Coordinates of C-alpha atoms in Angstrom, one line a residue:
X26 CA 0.0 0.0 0.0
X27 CA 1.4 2.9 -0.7
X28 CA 1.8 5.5 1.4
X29 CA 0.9 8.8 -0.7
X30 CA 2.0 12.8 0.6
X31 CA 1.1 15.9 -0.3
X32 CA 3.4 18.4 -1.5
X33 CA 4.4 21.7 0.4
X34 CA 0.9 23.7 0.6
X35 CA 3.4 26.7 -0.9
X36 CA 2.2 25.0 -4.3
X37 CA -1.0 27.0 -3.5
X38 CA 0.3 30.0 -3.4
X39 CA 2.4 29.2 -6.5
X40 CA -0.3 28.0 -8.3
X41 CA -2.6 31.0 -7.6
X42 CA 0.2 33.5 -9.2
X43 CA 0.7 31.3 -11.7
X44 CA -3.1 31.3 -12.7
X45 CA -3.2 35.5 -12.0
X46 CA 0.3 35.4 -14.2
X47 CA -1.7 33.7 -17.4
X48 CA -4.9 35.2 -17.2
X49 CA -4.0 39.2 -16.2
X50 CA -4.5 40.2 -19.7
X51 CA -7.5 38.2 -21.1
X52 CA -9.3 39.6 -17.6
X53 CA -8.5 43.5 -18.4
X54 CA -9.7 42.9 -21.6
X55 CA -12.4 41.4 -20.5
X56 CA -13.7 43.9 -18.3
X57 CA -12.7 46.6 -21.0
X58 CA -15.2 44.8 -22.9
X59 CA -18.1 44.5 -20.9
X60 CA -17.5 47.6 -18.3
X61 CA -19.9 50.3 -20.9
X62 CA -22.3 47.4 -22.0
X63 CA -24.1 46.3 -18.7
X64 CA -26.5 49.4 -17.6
X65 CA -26.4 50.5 -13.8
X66 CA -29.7 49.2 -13.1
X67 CA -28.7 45.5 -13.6
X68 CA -25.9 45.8 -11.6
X69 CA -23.3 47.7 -14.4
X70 CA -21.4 49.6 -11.5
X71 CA -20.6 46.7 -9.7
X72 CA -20.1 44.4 -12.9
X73 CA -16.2 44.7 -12.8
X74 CA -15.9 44.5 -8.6
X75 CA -17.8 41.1 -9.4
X76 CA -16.1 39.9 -12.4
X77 CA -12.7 40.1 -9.9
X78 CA -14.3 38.2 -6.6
X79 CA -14.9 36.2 -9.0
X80 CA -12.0 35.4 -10.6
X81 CA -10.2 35.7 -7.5
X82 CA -12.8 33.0 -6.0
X83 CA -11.7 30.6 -9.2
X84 CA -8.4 30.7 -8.7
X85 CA -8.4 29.8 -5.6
X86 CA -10.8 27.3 -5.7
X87 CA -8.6 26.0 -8.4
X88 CA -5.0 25.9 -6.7
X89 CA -6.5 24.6 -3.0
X90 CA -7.9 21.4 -5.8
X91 CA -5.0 20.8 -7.3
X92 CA -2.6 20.8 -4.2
X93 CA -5.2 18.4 -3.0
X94 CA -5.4 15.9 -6.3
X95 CA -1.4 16.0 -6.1
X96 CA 0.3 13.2 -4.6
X97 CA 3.7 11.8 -4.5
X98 CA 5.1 8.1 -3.2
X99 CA 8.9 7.8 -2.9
X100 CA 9.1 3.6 -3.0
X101 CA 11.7 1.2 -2.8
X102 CA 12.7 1.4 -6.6
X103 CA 11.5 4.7 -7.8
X104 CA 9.1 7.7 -7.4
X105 CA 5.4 7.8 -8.2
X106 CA 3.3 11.0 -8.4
X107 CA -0.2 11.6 -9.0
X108 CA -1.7 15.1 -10.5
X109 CA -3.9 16.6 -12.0
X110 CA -7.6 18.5 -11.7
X111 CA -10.3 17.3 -14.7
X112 CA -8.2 14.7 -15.9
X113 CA -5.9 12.6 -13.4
X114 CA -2.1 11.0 -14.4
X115 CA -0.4 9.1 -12.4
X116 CA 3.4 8.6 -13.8
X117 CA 6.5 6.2 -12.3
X118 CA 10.2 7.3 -12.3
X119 CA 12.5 4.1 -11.7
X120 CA 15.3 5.8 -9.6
X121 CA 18.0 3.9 -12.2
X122 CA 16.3 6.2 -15.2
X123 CA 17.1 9.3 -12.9
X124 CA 20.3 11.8 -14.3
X125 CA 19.8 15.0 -12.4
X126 CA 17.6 16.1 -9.4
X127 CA 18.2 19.8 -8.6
X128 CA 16.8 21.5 -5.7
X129 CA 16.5 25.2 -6.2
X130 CA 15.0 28.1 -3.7
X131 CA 14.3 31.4 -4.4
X132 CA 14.8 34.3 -1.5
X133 CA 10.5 33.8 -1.2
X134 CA 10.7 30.2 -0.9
X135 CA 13.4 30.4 1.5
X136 CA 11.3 32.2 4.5
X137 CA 8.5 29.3 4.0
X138 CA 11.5 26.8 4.2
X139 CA 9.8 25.3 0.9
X140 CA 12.2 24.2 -2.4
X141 CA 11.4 22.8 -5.8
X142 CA 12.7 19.4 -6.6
X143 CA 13.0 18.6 -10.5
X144 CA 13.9 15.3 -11.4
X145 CA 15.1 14.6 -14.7
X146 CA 15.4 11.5 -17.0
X147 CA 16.8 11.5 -20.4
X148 CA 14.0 12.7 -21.7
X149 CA 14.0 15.5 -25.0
X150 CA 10.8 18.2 -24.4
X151 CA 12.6 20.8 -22.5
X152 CA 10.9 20.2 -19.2
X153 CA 11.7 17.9 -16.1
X154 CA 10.1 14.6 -15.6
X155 CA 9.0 15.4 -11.7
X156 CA 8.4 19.0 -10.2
X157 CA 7.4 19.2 -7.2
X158 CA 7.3 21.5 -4.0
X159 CA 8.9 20.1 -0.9
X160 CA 9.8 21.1 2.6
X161 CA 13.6 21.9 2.8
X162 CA 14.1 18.2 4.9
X163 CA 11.8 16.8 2.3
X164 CA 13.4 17.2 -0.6
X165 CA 17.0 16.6 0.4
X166 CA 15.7 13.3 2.2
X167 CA 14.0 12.3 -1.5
X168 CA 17.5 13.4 -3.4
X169 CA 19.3 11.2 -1.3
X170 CA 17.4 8.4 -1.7
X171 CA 17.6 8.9 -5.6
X172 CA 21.1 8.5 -5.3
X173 CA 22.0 6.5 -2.6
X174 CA 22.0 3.2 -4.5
X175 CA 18.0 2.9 -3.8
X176 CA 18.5 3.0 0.5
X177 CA 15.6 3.8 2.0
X178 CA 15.8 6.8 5.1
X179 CA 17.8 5.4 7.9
X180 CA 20.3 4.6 5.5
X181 CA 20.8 8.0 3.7
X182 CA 21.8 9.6 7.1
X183 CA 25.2 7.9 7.0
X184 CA 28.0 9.8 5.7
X185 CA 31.5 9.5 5.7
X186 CA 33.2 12.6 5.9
X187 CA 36.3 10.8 4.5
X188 CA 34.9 10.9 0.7
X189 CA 33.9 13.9 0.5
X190 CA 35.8 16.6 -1.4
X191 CA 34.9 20.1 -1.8
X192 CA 35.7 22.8 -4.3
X193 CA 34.7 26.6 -3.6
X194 CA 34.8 29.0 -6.3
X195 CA 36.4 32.7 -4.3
X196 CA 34.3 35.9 -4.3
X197 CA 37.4 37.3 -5.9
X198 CA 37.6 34.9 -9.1
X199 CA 33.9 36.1 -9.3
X200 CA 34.8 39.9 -9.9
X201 CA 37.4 38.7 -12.4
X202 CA 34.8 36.5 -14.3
X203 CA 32.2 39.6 -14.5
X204 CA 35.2 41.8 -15.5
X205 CA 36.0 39.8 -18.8
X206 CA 32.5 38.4 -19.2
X207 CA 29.9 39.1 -22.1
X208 CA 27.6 40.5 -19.8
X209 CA 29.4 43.9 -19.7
X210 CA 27.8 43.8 -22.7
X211 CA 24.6 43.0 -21.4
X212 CA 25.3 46.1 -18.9
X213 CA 25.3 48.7 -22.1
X214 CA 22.1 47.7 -23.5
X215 CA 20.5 48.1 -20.1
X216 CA 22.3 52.1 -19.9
X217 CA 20.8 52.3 -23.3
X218 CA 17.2 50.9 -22.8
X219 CA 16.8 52.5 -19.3
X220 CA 18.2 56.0 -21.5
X221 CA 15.5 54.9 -24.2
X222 CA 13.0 54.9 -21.5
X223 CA 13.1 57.8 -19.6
X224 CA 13.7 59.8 -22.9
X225 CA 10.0 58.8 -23.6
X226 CA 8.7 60.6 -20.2
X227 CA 11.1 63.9 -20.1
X228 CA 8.8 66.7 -21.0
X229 CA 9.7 68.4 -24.2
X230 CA 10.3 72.0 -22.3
X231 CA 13.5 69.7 -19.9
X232 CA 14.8 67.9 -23.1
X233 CA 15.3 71.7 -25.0
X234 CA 16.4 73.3 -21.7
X235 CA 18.9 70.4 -21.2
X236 CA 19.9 70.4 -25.2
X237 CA 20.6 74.5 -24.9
X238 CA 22.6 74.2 -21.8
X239 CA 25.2 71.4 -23.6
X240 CA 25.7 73.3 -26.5
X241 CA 26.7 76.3 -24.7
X242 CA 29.0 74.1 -22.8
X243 CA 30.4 72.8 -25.9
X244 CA 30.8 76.3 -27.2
X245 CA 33.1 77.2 -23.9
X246 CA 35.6 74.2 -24.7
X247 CA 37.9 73.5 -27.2
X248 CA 38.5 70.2 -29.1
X249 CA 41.0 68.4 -26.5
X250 CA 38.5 69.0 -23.7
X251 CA 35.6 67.5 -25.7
X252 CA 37.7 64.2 -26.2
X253 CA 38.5 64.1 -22.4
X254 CA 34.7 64.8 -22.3
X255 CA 34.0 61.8 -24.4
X256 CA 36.4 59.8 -23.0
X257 CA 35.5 60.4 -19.0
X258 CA 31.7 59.9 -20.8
X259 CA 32.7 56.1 -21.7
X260 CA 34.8 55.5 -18.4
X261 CA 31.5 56.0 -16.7
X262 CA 29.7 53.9 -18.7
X263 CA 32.1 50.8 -18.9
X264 CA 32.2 51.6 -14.9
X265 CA 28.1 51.1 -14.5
X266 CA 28.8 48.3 -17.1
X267 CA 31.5 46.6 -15.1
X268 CA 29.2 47.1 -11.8
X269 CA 25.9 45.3 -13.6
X270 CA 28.1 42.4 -14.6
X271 CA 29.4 41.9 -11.2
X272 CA 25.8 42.5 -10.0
X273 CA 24.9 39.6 -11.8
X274 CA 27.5 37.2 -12.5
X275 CA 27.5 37.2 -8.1
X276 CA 23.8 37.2 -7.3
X277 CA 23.9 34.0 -10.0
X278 CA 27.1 31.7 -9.2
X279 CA 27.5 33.2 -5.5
X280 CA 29.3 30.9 -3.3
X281 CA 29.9 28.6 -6.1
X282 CA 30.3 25.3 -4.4
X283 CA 31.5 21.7 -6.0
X284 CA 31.3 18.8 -3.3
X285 CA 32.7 15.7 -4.6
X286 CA 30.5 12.9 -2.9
X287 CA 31.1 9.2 -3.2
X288 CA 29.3 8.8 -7.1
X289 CA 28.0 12.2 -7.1
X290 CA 28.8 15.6 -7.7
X291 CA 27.1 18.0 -6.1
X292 CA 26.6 21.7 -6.9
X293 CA 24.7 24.9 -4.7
X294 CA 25.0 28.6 -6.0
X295 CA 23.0 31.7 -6.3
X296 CA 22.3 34.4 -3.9
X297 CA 18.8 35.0 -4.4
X298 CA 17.8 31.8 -6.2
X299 CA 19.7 29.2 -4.6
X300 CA 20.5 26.4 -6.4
X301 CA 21.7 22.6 -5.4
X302 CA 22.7 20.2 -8.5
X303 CA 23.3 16.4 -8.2
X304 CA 25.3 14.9 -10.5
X305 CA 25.6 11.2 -11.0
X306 CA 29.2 10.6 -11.9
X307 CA 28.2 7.4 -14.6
X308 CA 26.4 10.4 -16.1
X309 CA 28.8 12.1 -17.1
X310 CA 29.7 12.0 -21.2
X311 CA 32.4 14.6 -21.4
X312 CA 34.3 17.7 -19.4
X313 CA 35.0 21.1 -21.8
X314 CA 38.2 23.0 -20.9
X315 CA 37.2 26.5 -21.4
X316 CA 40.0 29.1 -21.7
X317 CA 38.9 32.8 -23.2
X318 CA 40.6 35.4 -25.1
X319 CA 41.3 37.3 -21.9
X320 CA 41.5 35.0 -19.6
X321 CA 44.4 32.2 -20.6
X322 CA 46.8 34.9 -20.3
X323 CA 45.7 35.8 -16.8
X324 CA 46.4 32.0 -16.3
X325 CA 42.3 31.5 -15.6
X326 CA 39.7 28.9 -17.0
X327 CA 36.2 27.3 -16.7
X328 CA 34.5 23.9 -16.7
X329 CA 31.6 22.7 -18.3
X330 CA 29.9 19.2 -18.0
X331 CA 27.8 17.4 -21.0
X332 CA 25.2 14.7 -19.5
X333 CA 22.0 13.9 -20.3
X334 CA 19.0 15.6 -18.6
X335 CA 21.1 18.6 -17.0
X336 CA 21.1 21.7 -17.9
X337 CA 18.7 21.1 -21.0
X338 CA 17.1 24.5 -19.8
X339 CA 19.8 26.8 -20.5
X340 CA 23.4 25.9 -21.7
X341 CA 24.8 27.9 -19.0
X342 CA 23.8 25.6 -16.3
X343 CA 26.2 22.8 -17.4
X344 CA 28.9 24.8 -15.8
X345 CA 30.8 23.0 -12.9
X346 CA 33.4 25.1 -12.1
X347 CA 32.4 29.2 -13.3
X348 CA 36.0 30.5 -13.0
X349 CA 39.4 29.2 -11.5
X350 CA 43.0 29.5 -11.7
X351 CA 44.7 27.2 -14.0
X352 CA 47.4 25.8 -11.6
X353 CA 44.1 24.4 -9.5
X354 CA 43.2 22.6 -12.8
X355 CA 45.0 19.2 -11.8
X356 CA 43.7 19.2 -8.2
X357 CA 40.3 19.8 -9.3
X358 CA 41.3 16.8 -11.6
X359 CA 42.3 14.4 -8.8
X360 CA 39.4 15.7 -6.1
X361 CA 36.1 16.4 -7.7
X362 CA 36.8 14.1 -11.2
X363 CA 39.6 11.4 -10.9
X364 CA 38.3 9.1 -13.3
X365 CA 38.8 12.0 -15.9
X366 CA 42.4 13.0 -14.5
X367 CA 44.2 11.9 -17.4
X368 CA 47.6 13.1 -19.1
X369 CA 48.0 13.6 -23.1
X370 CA 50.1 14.7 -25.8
X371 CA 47.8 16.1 -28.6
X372 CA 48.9 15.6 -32.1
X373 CA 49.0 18.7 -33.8
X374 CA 47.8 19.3 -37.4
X375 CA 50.2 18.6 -39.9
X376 CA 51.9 22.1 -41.9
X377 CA 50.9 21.2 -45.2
X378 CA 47.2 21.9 -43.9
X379 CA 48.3 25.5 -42.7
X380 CA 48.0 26.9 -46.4
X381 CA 44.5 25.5 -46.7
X382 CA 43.3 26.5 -43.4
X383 CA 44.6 30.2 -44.0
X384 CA 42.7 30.5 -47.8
X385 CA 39.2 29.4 -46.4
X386 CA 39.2 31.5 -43.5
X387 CA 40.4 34.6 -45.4
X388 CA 38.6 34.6 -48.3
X389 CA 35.4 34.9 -46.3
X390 CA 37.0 37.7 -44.5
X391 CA 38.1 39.6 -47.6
X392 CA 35.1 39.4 -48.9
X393 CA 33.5 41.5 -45.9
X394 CA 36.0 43.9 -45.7
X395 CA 35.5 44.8 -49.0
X396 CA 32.3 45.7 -48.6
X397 CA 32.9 47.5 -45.6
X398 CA 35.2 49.1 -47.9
X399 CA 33.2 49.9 -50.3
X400 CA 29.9 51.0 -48.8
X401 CA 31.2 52.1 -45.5
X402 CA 33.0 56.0 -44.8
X403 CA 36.6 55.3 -44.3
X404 CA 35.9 52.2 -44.7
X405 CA 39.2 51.3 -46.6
X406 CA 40.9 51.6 -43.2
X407 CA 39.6 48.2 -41.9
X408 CA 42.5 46.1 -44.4
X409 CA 44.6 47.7 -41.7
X410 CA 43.9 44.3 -40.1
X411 CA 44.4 42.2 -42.6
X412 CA 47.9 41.4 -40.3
X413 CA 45.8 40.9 -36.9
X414 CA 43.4 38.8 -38.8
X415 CA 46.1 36.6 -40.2
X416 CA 48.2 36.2 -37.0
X417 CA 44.5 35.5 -35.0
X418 CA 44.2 32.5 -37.8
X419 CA 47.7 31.1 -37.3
X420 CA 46.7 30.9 -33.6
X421 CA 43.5 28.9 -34.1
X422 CA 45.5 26.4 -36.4
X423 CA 48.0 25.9 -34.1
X424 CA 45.9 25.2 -30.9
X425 CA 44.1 22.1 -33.2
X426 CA 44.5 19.3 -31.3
X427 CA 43.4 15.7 -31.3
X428 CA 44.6 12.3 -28.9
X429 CA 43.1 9.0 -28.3
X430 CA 43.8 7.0 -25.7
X431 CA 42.2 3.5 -24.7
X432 CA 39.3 5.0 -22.8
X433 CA 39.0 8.5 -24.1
X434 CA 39.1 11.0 -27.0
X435 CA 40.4 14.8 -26.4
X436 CA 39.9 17.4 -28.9
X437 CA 40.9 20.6 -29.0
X438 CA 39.5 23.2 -30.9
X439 CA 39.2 27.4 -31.0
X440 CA 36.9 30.1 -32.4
X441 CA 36.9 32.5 -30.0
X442 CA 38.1 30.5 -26.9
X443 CA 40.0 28.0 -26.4
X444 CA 38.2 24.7 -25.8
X445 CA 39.6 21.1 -24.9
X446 CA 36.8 18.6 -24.5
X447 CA 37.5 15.1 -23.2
X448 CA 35.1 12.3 -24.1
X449 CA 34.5 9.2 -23.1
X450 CA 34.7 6.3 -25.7
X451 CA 32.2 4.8 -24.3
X452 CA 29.6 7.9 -24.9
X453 CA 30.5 8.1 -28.8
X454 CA 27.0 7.9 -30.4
X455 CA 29.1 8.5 -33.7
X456 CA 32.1 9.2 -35.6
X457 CA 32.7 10.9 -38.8
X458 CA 35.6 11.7 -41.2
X459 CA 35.1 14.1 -43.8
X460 CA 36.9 16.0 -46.5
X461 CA 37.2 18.0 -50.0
X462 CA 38.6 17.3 -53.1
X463 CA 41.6 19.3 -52.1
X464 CA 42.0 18.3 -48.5
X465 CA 42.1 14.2 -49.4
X466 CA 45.1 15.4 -52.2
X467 CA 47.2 16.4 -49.0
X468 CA 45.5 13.5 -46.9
X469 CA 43.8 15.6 -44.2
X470 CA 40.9 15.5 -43.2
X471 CA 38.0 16.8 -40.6
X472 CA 37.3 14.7 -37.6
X473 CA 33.5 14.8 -35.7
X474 CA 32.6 13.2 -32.4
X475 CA 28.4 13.3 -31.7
X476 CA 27.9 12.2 -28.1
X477 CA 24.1 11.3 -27.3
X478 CA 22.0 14.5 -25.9
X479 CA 18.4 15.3 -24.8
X480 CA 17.3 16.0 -28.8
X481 CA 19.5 16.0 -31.5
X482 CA 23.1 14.9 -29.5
X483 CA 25.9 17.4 -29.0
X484 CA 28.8 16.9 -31.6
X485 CA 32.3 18.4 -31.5
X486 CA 34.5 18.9 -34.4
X487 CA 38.6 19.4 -35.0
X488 CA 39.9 20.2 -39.0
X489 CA 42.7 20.0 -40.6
X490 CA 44.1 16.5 -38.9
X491 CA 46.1 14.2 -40.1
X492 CA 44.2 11.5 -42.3
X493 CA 46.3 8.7 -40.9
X494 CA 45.7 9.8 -37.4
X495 CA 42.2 9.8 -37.8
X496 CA 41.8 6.6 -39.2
X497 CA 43.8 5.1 -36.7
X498 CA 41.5 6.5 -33.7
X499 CA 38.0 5.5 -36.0
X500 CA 39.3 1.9 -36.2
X501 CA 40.0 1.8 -32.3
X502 CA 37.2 3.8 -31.3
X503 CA 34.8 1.1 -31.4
X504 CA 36.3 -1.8 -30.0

């Protein structure tokens, strides 16, 4: 018999905003509609007060029915829940089909003590198997079990502190990762919507009286204090830049943690919206080495994981380790991921490929610039690069890598960063070699790894190889 729970009666309250959330809009239309057409003798004045209790009444109604019809079993081999309001489902997760369960908070949640538990299979819509709202003890007590080999609740409490290893990521490796991150970007289109906005409200008498006052400041100055003008001007703005990336790249990974647990890896960040990742380690298919522009000369990288049914909400979440010093590379190695500490010698693509690599890259590039040099002022001035553009090539044929060993494939591989990906044989969905009529003259060739993924697979790719080489690692591969 089983013994069937409720989840946390926060779910209410959840489901009530969620139901305000989806039908805000259709209701003001609504009453738009019918405020004008009801006279006030039937009741007109009152008809949108009504239409509200009303609604309010249904949603309610609604949410307090559906906590109720929701049920959830955790049983000796799996999960089973039960949901649903017209129409009932009942659905049965065998705990050896489970790859993730994350448990994540927000700063609301937190004050009820209440978390979401979403438990993921290998399945390919988007959206976890199993979500569900659970006390704080609750859902830590079900993730355990997940993946505790199947013990039931005594048996979870044992830990040995012994096995446990734990990686923290520093607040100060956070401020460098916001300083050379993307979202500085993200931070200038921000300054310029929130300008955007409140140049729609300004009154038209402040915008001339602000317009007049500039231009007799620019009248007063000569040219060299309008550049330091201009220049101070785009300090300030890479400054507020700078200070919304940090914002955000600290409220999201804040106290980065990485606990190596017996089988599992285990991750908690965020600040706001706090987040706890487990990780079986069978799961795992393959590791990316991710070293940017920027950062490989300050000696810094990141991590990122590829398994099945984590992180299939946004790519971002795959990350295991956000920022870190390269010299803790081979610790983190031999603490949180041993069985992919390994050592290799990448065979580098052979120089008769270097001519071939150059021609297709800048062709496509001299095509642009002479367009920009065409239609664009000036524009002549951009085959001033033509040596940056060249050398920036060289680079990304020389960091081409590929090595096979008996249990693993690394490639290496850059477009903008630098990336070194280590697969497991064992994950290889597929391999392919391919080449053009002028790449099999000089016997090289492309090589293409497609590990299995929640739609289509992920697949990595190094050119210009050896055709040999590759041959050799296809025929060993697979065996």
């Amino acid at each position: 018999m089983r013994e069937l729970k409720h989840p946390h009666k926060f779910k209410i309250f959840s489901e009530i905003f969620q139901f305000i959330k989806e039908s805000i809009i259709p209701l003001i239309v609504f009453l738009v509609s019918i405020g004008s057409k009801i006279p006030a003798k039937y009741g007109g004045d009152y008809t949108e007060i009504l239409v509200v209790i009303a609604f309010g009444v249904i949603s309610i109604a609604l949410a307090i029915v559906k906590w109720k019809r929701n049920v959830y079993c955790v049983e000796t081999e799996g999960i089973y829940i039960k949901y649903g309001v017209f129409e009932m489902h009942e659905r049965t997760v065998p705990f050896s089909q489970v790859h993730t369960a994350d448990i994540s908070s927000s700063i609301v949640q937190r004050v009820f003590n209440v978390c979401k538990l979403e438990i993921d299979t290998a399945g390919g819509d988007g959206k976890s198997e199993i979500s569900i709202f659970l006390s704080k003890q609750e859902a830590v007590r079900v993730k355990n079990i997940i993946f505790k080999g199947n013990k039931m609740e005594d048996e979870v409490e044992i830990m040995e502190e012994k096995n446990i290893k734990k990686f923290m990521t520093s607040l100060k490796d956070l401020f460098v990762m916001a300083t050379f991150s993307s979202r500085i970007l993200t931070g200038f289109f921000i300054i310029i919507a929130f300008y955007a906005k409140i140049d729609d409200k300004v009154p038209d008498d402040v915008k001339r009286g602000a317009e007049a006052f500039s231009n007799d400041v620019i009248k007063e100055i000569n040219g060299t204090s309008i550049i330091k003008y201009i220049v101070a001007l785009v300090l300030i703005m890479l400054f507020i830049s700078w200070s919304i990336s940090v914002i955000m790249t600290v409220v999201k990974y804040y106290r980065f943690t990485v606990i190596r647990e017996e089988d599992n890896i285990k991750l908690s960040y965020g600040l706001f919206n706090k987040k706890e990742v487990t990780i079986p380690v069978k799961r795992i298919q393959s590791i990316i080495i991710v070293e940017g522009v920027i950062k490989k000369p300050l000696g810094y990288f990141s991590l990122n994981l590829e398994t099945i049914g984590y992180g299939k909400d946004k790519g971002e979440s795959t990350m295991i380790c956000p920022i870190a010093k390269k010299k803790v590379l081979d610790k983190f190695f031999e603490d949180v991921l041993p069985e992919m500490n390994i050592t290799y010698d990448l065979e580098k693509p052979p120089r008769k490929a270097l001519k071939g690599f150059l021609l297709s890259r800048l062709l496509v590039d001299f095509i642009v610039m002479s367009i920009i040099a065409i239609f664009a002022p000036y524009g002549y001035y951009i085959f001033l690069l033509v040596p940056i553009i060249v050398i920036w090539h060289y680079i990304r044929f020389i960091d081409n890598g590929l090595y096979c060993s008996e249990d693993f494939v690394v490639m290496r591989y850059r477009n903008l960063a630098r990336k070194t990906v280590i697969v497991q044989k064992e994950c290889i969905q597929s391999i392919e070699k391919s080449q053009n009529i002028f790449q099999k003259r000089k016997a090289i060739a492309k090589y293409e790894v497609t590990i299995a993924g929640d739609i289509l697979g992920k697949s990595y790719t190094v050119r210009y190889m050896n055709e040999d080489y590759i041959e050799d690692i296809m025929l060993t591969t697979f065996q």
